[in-house]
XYZ file of C-alpha atoms in Angstrom:
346
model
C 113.168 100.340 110.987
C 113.567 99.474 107.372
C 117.422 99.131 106.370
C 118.433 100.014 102.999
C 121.655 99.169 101.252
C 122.799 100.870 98.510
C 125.352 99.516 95.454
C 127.946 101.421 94.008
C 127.148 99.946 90.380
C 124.964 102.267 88.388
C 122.420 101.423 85.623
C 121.540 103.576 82.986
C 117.776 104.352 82.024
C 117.087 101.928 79.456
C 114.435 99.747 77.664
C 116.012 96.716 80.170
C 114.768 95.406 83.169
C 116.493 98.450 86.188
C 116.048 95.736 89.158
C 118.059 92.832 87.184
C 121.128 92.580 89.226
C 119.507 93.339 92.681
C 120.229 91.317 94.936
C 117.605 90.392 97.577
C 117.801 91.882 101.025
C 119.252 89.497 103.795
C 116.639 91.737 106.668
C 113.083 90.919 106.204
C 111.867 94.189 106.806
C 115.453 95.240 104.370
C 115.683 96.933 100.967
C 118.477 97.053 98.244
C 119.169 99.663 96.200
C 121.114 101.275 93.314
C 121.635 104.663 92.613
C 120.020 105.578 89.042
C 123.449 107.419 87.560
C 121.518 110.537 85.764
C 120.663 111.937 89.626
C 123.740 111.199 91.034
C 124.829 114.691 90.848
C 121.898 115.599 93.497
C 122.071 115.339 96.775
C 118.968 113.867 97.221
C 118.799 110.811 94.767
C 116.587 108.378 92.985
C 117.015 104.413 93.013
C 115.836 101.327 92.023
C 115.313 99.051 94.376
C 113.936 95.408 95.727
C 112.591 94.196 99.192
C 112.566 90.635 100.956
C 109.223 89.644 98.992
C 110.997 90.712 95.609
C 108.793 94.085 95.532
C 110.349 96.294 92.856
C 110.730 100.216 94.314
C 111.269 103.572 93.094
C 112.883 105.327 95.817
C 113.772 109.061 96.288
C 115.832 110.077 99.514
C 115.306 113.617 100.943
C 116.008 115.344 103.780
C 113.252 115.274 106.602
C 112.968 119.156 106.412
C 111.748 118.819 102.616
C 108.957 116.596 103.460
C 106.351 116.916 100.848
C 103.217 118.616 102.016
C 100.748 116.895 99.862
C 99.124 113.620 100.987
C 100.284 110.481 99.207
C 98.400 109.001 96.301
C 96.890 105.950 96.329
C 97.100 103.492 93.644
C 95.522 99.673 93.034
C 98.599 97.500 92.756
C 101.302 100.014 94.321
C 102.442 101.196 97.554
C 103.609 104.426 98.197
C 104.665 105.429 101.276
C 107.218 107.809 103.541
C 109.738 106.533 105.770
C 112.419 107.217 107.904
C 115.987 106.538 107.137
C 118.225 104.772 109.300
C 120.383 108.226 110.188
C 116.675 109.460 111.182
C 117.898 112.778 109.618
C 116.131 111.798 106.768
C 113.138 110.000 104.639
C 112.449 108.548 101.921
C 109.779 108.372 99.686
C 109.057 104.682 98.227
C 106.777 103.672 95.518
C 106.366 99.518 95.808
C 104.953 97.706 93.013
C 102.664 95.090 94.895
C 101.636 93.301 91.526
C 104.392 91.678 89.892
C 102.546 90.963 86.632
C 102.535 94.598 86.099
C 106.492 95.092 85.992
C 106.726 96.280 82.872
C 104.296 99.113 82.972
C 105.711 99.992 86.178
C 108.844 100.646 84.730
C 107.234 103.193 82.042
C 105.678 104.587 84.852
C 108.913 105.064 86.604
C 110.706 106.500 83.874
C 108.538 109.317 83.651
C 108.538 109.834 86.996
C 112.574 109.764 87.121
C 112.502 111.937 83.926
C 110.004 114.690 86.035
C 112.491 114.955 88.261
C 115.260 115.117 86.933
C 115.430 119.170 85.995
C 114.554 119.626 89.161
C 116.722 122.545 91.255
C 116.196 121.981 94.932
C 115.360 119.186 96.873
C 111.991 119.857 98.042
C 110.779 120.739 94.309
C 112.537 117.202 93.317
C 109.983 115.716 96.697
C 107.210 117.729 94.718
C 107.246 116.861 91.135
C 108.213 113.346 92.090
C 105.034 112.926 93.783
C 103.219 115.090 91.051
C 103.915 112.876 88.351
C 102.815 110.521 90.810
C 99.333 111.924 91.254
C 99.240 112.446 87.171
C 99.420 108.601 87.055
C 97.180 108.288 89.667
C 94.643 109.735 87.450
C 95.966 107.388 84.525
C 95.294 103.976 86.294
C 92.390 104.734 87.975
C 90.217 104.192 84.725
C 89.441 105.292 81.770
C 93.482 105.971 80.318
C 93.194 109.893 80.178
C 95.848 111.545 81.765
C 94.711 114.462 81.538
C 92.507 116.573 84.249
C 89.122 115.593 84.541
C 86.262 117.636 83.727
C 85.359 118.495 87.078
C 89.170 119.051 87.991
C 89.844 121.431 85.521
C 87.030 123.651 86.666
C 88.396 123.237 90.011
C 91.766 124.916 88.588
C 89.976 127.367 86.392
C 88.471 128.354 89.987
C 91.884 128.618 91.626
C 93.345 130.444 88.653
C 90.266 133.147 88.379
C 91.334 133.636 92.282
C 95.005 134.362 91.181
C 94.054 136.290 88.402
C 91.390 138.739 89.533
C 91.987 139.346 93.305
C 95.269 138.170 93.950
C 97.692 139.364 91.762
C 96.145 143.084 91.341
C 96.628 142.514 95.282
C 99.802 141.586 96.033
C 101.811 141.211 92.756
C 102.637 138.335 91.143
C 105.571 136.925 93.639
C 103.222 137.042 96.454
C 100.351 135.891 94.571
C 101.928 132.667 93.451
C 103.354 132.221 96.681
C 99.737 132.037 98.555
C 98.578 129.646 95.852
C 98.698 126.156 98.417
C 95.711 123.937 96.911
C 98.640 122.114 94.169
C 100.368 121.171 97.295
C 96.912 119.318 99.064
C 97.389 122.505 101.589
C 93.885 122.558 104.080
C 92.884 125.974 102.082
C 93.729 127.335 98.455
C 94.817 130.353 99.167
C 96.406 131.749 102.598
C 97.937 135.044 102.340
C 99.292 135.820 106.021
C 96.248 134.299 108.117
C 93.254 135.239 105.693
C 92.193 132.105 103.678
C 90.501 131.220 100.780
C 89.091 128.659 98.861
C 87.992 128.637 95.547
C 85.229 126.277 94.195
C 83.676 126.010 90.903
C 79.878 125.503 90.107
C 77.240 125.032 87.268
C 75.054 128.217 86.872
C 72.689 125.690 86.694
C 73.342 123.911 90.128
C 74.000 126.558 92.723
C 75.948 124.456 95.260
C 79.673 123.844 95.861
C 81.023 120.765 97.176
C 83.675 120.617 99.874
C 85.993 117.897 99.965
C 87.233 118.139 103.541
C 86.004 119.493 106.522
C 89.631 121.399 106.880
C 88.710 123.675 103.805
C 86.072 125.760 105.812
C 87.396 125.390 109.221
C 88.264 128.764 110.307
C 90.596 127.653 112.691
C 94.003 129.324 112.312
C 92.495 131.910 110.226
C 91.721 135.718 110.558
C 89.326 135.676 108.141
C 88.250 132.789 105.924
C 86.460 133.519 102.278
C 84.836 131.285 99.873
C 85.298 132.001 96.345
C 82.597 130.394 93.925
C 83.125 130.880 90.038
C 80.556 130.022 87.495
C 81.976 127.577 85.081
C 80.000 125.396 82.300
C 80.658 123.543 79.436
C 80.165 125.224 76.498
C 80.745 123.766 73.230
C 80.074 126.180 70.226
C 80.235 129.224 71.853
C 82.750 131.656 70.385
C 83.762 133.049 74.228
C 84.606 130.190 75.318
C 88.285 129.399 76.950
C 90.321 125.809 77.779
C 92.256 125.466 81.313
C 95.391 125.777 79.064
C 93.806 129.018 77.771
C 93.297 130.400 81.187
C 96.633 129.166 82.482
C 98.756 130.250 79.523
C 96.809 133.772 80.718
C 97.672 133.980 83.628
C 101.185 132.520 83.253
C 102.127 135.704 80.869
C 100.938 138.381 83.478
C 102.959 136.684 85.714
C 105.902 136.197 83.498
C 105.714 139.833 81.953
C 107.246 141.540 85.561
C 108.375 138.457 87.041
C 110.815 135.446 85.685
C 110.895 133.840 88.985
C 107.386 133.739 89.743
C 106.391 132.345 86.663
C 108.495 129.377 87.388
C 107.140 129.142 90.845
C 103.706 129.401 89.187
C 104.569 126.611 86.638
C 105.593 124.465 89.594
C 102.450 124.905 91.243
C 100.329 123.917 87.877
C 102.641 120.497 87.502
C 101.897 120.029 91.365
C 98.004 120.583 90.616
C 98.160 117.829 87.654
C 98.269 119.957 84.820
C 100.603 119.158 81.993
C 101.072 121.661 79.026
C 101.227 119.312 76.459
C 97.582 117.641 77.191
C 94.869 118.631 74.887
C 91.776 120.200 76.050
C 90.461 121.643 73.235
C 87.788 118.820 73.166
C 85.784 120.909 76.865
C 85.931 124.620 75.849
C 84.038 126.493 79.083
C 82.381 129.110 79.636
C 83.083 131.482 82.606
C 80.121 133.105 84.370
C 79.793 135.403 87.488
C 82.143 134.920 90.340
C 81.022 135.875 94.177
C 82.348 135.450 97.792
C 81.218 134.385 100.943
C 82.872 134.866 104.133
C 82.461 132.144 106.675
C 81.219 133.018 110.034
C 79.870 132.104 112.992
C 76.287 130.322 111.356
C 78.167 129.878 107.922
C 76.675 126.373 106.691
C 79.729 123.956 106.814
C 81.384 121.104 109.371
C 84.361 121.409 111.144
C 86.134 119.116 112.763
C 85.531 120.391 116.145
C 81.756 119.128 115.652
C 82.920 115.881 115.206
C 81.975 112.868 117.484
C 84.645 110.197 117.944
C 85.412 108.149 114.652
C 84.104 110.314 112.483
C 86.689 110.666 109.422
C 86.815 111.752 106.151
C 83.989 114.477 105.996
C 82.515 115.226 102.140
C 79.654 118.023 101.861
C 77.761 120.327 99.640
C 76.930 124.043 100.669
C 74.254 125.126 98.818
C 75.113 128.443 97.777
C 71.382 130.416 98.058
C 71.399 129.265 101.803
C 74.462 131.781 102.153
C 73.488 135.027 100.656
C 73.461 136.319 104.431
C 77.521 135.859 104.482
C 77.852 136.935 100.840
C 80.466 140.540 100.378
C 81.705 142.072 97.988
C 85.290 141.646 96.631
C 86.145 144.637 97.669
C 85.984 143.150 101.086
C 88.909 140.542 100.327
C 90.728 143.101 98.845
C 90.867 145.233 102.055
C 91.564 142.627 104.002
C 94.279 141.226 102.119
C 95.322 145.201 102.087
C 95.293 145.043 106.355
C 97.093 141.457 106.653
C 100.173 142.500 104.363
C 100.252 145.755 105.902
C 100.414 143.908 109.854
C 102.796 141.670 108.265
């Protein structure tokens, strides 16, 4: 069990080094800490901290019960991980910077991840957009220095959002709507809305296949009924109908926000969560939205699930090539009247 001892002496979020004035941990396995003043008022807390080897940390304590859903990033030259506390009523969420050399810009990155968190209201939304920023990052260090969503990521979301906005919301309402939206949180299907799932996946008009990124998202295990939702989505510079994510968000985020206040903060949760940042440009990859159509997966749909796997198989990555389906493809009607029958039951 790692033991972690916190100091009474705060620091305040400055240009100068956070860990100066840490003492080392007597316990190899140990960690000290200090309480970063500007969450002090929250119950859940965020600290700077060292271990035995002289690892600097970023720690965030929360209760067990507000255990983030997503899976953890993973970054070259830092560690972060979940662990239990030492009252084993709670965790902790530790970010360990494994390559001293890069102190410095692990303290910018830090900052901005302390600063994300701060506004946040509850506990599990300060677990969420302290691992969001997290992921944002994520995308930063891997290569290339653009924060921002990748091509192929924002028509992922442009996907996800043309669910929201065409079935979902004229569905169930905006409250609901937002509230079925699980892919920002790394949830095994975009959408679940009672036990019917979704998942939404963008394409090229000109290549008619979706890939699937897990063999979870078109399991229908636990599920009712399971749809996939494909969306046409191109580049299209030059072309006068084209839209940006941010144009398709800040759409959706106004229907939302014209009958409900609460959901649009919900729904501006869920972008952060999904790696979307309103002040990035994307005005650079206008796109162009084609024809959308759904699938539902049944017995003979094309896909893996896990219960086809042999032992140590892991980590299952796939296309479905979407003219092999047309046998499974409804019409939206179909989700809409099933939606209509699971809210209904519920």
């Amino acid at each position: 069990m790692t033991m972690i001892r916190t100091k009474t002496r705060t620091t305040t979020m400055t240009s100068e080094d956070p860990w100066a004035g840490i003492g080392l941990p007597t316990e190899d396995v140990g960690i000290n800490a200090r309480r970063i003043p500007e969450t002090g008022s929250h119950a859940w807390g965020i600290y700077w901290g060292l271990d035995s080897q002289s690892h600097c940390l970023l720690i965030l304590q929360n209760n067990s019960e507000h255990r983030p859903s997503r899976r953890l990033p993973r970054l070259r030259g830092l560690k972060v991980e979940s662990q239990p506390t030492e009252e084993h009523f709670g965790e902790r969420l530790v970010i360990r910077l494994t390559e001293g050399e890069q102190r410095e810009v692990f303290h910018r990155f830090c900052l901005d991840v302390v600063d994300a968190t701060r506004a946040s209201r509850t506990e599990q939304e300060a677990a969420e957009r302290f691992l969001a920023r997290t992921w944002r990052w994520h995308r930063l260090l891997r290569g290339g220095g653009d924060p921002r969503l990748s091509q192929e990521e924002q028509k992922g979301l442009v996907g996800e959002l043309c669910v929201l906005e065409r079935q979902l919301i004229p569905s169930l309402g905006p409250a609901d709507a937002v509230l079925a939206w699980a892919g920002p949180n790394r949830a095994q299907k975009d959408f679940m809305i009672g036990r019917i799932g979704i998942e939404a996946k963008a394409h090229s008009p000109h290549v008619p296949c979706v890939r699937i990124s897990s063999a979870q998202q078109l399991d229908t295990a636990g599920t009712a009924r399971l749809f996939l939702y494909t969306v046409e989505v191109s580049g299209a510079p030059g072309d006068s109908s084209s839209v940006t994510v941010t144009d398709v968000a800040s759409r959706v985020r106004d229907t939302i926000a014209s009958s409900d206040l609460s959901s649009a903060m919900l729904f501006e949760e869920r972008l952060n969560a999904a790696g979307f940042d309103w002040s990035d440009d994307y005005s650079d990859n206008p796109l162009l939205i084609g024809d959308a159509s759904l699938y539902e997966v049944q017995e003979g749909f094309p896909r893996i699930a896990p219960s086809m796997f042999q032992p140590g198989v892991d980590d299952v990555q796939y296309s479905v090539i979407l003219p092999r389906c047309e046998s499974f493809r409804v019409d939206m009607t179909v989700l809409a009247q099933s939606i209509s029958g699971e809210t209904d039951e519920n």
